[in-house]
XYZ file of C-alpha atoms in Angstrom:
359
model
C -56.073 -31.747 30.052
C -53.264 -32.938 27.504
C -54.020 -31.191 24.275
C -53.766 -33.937 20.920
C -52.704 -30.999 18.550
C -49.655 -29.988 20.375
C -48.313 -33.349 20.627
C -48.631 -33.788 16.557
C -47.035 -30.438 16.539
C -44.095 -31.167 18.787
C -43.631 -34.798 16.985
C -43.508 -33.409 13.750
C -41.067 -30.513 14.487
C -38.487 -33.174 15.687
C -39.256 -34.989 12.459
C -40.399 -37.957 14.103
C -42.745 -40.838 12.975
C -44.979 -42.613 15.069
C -43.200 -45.464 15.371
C -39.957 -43.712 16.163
C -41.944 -41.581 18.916
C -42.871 -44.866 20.502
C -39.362 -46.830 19.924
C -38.287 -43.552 21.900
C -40.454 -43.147 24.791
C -41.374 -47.057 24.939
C -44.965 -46.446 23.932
C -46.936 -48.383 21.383
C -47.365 -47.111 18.136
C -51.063 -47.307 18.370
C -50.985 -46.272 21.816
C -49.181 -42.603 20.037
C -52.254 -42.815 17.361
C -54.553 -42.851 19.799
C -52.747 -40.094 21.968
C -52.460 -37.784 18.682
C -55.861 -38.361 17.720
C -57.425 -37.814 21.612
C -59.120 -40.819 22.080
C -56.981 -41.706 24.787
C -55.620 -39.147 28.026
C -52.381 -40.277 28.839
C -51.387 -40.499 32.942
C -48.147 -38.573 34.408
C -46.167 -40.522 33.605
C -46.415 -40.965 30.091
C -46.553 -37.257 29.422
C -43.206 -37.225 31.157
C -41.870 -40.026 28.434
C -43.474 -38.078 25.736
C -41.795 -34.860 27.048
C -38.460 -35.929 27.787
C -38.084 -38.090 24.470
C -38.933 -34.983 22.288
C -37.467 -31.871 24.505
C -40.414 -30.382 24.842
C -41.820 -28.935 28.306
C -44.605 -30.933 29.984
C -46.785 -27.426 30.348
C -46.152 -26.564 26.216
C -49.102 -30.255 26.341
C -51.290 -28.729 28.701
C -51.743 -25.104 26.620
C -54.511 -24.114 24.395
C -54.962 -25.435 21.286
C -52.554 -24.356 18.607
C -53.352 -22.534 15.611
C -53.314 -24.873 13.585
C -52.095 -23.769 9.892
C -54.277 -24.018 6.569
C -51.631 -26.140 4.542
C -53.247 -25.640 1.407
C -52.986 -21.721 2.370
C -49.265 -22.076 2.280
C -46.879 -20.617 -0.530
C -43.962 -23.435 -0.653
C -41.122 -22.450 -2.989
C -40.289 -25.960 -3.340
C -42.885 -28.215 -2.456
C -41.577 -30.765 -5.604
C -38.589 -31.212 -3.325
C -39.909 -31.374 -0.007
C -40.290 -34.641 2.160
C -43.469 -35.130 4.355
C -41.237 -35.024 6.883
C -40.037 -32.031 6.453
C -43.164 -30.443 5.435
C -44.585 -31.768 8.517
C -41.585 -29.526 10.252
C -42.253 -26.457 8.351
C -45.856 -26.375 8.946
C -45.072 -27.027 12.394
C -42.741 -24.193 13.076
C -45.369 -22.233 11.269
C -47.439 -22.471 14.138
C -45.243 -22.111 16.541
C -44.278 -19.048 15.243
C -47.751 -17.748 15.160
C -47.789 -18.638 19.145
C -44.776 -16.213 19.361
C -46.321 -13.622 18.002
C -49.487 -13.553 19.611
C -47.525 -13.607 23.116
C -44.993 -10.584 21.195
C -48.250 -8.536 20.266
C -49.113 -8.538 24.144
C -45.979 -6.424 25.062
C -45.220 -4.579 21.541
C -47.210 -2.594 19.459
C -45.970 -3.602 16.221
C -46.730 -2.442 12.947
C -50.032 -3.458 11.269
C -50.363 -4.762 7.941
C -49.673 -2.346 4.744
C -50.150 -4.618 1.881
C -52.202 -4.367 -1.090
C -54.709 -7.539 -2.110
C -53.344 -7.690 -6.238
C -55.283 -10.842 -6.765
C -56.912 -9.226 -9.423
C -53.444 -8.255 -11.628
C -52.588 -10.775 -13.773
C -49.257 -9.070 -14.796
C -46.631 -9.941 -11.897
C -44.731 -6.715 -12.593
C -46.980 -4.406 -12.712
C -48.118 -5.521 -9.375
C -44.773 -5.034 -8.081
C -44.826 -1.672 -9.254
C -47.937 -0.620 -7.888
C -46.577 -2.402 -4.837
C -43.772 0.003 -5.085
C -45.427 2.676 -5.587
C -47.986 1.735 -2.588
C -45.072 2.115 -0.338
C -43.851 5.469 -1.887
C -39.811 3.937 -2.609
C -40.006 4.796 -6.293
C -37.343 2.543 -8.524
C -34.581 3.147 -6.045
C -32.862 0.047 -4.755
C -34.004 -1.476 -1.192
C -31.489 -1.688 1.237
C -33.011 -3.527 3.492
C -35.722 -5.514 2.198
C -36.339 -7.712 5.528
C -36.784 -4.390 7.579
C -38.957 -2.852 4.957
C -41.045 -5.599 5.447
C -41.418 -5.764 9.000
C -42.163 -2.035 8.657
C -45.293 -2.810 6.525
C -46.310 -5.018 9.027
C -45.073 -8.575 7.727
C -44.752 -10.972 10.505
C -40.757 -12.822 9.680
C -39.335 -15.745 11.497
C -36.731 -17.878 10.663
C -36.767 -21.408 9.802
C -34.344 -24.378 11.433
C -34.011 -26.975 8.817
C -30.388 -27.213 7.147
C -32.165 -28.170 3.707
C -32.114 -26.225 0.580
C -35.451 -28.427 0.073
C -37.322 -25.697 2.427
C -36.660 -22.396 0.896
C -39.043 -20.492 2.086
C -43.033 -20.369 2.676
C -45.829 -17.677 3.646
C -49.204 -17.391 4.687
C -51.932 -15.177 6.189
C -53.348 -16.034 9.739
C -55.711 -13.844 11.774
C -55.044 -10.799 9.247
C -51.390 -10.764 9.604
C -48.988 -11.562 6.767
C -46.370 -14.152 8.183
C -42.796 -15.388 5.948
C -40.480 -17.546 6.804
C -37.434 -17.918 5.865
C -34.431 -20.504 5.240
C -31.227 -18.915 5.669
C -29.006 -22.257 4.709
C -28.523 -20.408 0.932
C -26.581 -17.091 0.482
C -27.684 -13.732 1.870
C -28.782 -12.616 -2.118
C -31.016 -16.004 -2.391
C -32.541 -15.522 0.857
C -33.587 -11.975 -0.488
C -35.187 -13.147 -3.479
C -36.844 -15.429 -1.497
C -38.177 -12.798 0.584
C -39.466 -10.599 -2.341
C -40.991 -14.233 -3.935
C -42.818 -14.505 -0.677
C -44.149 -10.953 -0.682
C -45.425 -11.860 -3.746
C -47.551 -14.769 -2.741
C -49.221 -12.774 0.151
C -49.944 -9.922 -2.770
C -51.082 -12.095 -5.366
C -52.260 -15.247 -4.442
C -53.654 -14.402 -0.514
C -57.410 -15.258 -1.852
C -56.149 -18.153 -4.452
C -56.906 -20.996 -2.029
C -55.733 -24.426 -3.900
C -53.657 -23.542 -7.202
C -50.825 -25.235 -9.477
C -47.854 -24.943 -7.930
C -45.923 -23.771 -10.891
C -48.242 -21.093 -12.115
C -48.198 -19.472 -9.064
C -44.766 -19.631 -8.434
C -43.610 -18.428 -12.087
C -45.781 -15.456 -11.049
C -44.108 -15.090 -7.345
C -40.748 -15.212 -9.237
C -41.873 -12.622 -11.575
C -43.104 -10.248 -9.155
C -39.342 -10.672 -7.235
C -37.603 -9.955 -9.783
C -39.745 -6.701 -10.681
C -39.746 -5.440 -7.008
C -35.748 -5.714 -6.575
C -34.836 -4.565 -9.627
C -37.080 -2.045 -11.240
C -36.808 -2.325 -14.886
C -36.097 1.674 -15.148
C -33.264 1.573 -12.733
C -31.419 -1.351 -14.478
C -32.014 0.216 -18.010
C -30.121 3.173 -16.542
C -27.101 1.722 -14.638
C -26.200 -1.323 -17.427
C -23.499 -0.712 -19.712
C -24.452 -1.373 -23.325
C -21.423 -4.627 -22.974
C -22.657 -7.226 -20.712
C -20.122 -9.721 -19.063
C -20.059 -11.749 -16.472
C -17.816 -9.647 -14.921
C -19.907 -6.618 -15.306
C -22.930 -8.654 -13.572
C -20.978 -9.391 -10.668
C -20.003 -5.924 -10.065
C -23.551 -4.189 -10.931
C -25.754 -7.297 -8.658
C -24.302 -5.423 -5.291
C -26.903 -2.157 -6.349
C -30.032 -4.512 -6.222
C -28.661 -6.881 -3.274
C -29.467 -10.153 -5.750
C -27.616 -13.154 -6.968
C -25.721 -13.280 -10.121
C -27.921 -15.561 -11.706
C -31.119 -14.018 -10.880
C -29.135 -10.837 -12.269
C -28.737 -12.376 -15.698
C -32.082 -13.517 -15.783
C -33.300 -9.979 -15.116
C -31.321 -8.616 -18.038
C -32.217 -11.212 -20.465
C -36.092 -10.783 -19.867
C -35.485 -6.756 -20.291
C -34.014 -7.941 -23.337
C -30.533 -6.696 -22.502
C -29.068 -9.787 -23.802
C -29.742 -12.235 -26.234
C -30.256 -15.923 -25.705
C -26.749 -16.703 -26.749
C -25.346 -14.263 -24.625
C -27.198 -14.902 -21.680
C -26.697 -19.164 -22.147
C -23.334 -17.924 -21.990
C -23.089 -15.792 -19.121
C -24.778 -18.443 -17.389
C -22.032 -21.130 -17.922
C -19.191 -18.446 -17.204
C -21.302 -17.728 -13.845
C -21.005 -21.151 -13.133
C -17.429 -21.665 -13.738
C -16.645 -19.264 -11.065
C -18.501 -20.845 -8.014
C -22.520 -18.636 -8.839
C -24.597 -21.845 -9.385
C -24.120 -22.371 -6.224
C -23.712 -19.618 -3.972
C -22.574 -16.085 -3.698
C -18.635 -16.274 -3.442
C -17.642 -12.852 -1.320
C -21.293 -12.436 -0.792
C -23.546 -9.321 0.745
C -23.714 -9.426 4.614
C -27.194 -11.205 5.890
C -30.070 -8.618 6.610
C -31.122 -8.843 10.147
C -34.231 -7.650 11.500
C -35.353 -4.498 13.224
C -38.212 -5.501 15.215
C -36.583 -8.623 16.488
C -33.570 -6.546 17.304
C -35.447 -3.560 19.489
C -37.660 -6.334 21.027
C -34.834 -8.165 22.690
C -33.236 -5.114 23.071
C -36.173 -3.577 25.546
C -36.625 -7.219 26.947
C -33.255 -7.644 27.764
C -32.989 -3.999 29.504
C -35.668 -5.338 31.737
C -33.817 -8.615 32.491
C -35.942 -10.711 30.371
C -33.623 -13.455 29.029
C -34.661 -15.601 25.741
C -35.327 -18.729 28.384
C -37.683 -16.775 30.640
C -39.253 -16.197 27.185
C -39.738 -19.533 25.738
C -41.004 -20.209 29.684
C -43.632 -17.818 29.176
C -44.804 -19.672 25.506
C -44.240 -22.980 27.203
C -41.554 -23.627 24.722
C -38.053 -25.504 24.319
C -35.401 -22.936 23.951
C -33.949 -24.220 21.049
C -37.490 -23.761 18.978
C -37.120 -20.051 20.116
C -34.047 -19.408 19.146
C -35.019 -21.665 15.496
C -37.828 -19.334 15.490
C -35.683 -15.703 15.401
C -31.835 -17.240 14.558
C -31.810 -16.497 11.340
C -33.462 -12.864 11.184
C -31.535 -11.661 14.313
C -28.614 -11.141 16.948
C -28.519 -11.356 20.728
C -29.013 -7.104 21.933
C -25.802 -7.666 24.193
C -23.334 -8.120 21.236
C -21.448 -5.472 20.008
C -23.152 -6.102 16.796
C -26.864 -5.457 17.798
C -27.370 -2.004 16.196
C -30.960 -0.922 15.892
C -31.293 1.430 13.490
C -32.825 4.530 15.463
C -35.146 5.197 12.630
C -37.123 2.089 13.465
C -39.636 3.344 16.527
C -41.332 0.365 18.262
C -43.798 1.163 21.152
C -43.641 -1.336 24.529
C -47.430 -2.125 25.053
C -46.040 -2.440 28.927
C-alpha cells in the first residue's frame, strides 16, 4: 500500500510545494492533495512519476509509517527566521533521522540516555552545573563536546540545508534525546549550538508549547555556563581584557569570540563600555561573522566506529540507505556533517570510545 506520510515527508525534504510536485511529475495539484492526504491510491505508474521527480526510491512509499515528529516538541534556535519551507525540511530530516536510528539500534548497542530532567531549575546555570557535575567533568574544559554527548546517549545527526536560518533543533522521541545540527557556521558556533541544544532537552523536555524567547534566553544561558564554567574563566583571565586577549584565551573553552565576551561581561569581568567596545573591535577583524583561523570541526565517535565495523564487513553507505529504503544523498545529509568516511586516512576513532555490534 503507498503510505500518505512518507510522500509529505519526501516532498517537503526537497522543499517542494504542491504545485511544484505536480508541475514536476505532471500530476494535478489536487490530484497530490489527495495523494498526501490518502484519499486516493495512486497506480504504478504514478508512484514511478512521484519517485523519479523527487529522488526518492519507490520502496522508501511502500514502508511503515514514519514517525512522525511533535513540531511543537521541537527546540528551534531560530524559528523567527525560518521559512515554512524550510521548516517543513527540518522537521522532515528529523524523521528521517529517527528511521536511521531505529535501523542503527538493530546492529549497535549504543549508549542509553544519561541526562537529567532540570525542568524544575529555574536558574540556567546552575542547571548546567549540576549537569556538570551529573557527568563527573568538574569545571575543566570539554574537548569534545559532540562525543561527550553521544557518550551520554544523545542521538546527533547532521542537517543539509546551506542556511544560517536553521541553526540547530532538538527533541525527545521514544526516550531518546535527538540534536541536530547545522554545520554551515564555524566549528565554535556549531558548539554553542550543541551545548544550547543540550539545554533544551534538560530544561524544557516536559515544557510542551512555550515563548520562543524565554526559552531560548534560558538555552543560551545554560551554554554558556556548561562551556565555560564561571570558576575556570575567573582563574585563567588576566585582570586587562582586549580583544586580543579574547582571541587567544576562546581556544581553552572551544567558543566564539563573541560568545567569549559575552561570557566575561555577564561574570562581570568587563564593564558595559568595555565590552560595547570589544564587540566593535571583534567585528573589525572578521568575528561577527565567523571564526577567522578557526578550531577544527568535532566529528563524531559513534558515527565513526559504526561505519568503521560496517565497512570491515563490506557494508557500503548505499547498501545502507537500501536497507532504510532511502536516497543516498539523505544518508549522507543525515551523518555529513558529524562524520568522515572509515577508509580515509583521517577516520581515527578514539580507542577510548567502546561500541558493542548487536550482530
Amino acid at each position: 500500500m503507498f503510505n500518505a506520510g512518507r510522500l509529505v515527508i519526501a516532498r517537503k525534504r526537497r522543499q517542494f510545494t504542491s504545485k511544484a510536485l505536480a508541475e514536476k511529475t505532471g500530476l494535478s495539484p489536487v490530484t497530490i492533495t489527495r495523494l498526501e492526504k490518502g484519499e486516493n491510491q495512486p497506480d504504478d505508474v504514478t508512484i514511478e512519476r512521484l519517485a523519479s521527480a523527487l529522488n526518492y526510491p519507490i520502496e522508501f512509499f511502500s514502508a511503515d509509517d514514519p514517525d512522525e515528529i511533535d513540531t511543537e516538541s521541537v527546540s528551534f534556535r531560530s524559528l523567527s527566521k525560518m521559512s515554512a519551507k524550510e521548516r517543513g525540511a527540518a522537521t522532515s530530516a528529523a524523521s528521517l533521522g529517527f528511521q536511521l536510528n531505529k535501523w542503527v539500534e538493530t546492529k549497535f548497542d549504543l549508549p542509553m540516555p544519561d541526562l537529567l530532567d532540570l525542568g524544575h531549575e529555574s536558574n540556567p546555570s546552575v542547571a548546567a552545573r549540576m549537569m556538570r557535575q551529573h557527568w563527573k567533568i568538574g569545571d575543566k574544559p570539554i574537548a569534545n563536546l559532540l562525543a561527550l554527548l553521544e557518550t551520554k546517549g544523545i542521538r546527533v545527526f547532521s542537517l543539509s540545508e546551506n542556511t544560517a536560518s536553521v541553526d540547530a533543533f532538538s527533541f525527545w522521541k521514544s526516550e531518546r534525546p535527538f540534536i541536530f545540527l547545522n554545520n554551515f557556521k564555524s566549528s565554535e558556533r556549531s558548539i554553542f549550538d550543541a551545548a544550547h541544544e543540550l539545554g533544551h532537552l534538560v530544561l524544557h523536555r516536559h515544557a510542551g508549547p512555550k515563548p520562543s524567547k524565554p526559552a531560548e534566553k534560558e538555552a543560551n544561558e545554560f551554554a554558556a555556563s556548561f562551556l565555560m564554567p564561571s570558576n575556570d574563566v575567573l582563574a585563567n583571565m588576566p585582570r586587562s581584557i582586549s580583544s586580543s586577549v579574547i582571541i587567544a584565551r576562546k581556544k581553552r573553552w572551544r567558543v566564539s569570540a563573541m560568545a567569549l565576551a559575552y561570557r566575561l561581561h555577564q561574570l562581570n569581568l568587563m564593564t558595559e563600555w568595555q565590552y560595547k567596545s570589544v564587540c566593535i573591535d571583534l567585528g573589525r577583524r572578521g568575528y561577527r561573522a565567523g571564526e577567522p583561523e578557526g578550531l577544527e570541526r568535532e566529528t563524531s565517535q559513534v558515527w565513526k566506529k559504526i561505519l568503521a565495523q560496517l565497512w570491515t564487513e563490506k557494508v557500503t553507505k548505499d547498501q545502507i540507505a537500501q536497507a532504510i529504503s532511502l536516497p543516498v544523498d539523505e544518508l549522507e545529509a543525515l551523518i555529513h556533517g558529524v562524520t568522515i568516511d572509515p577508509q580515509t586516512k583521517n577516520a581515527r576513532v578514539d580507542p577510548k570510545f567502546k561500541l558493542r555490534a548487536i550482530c
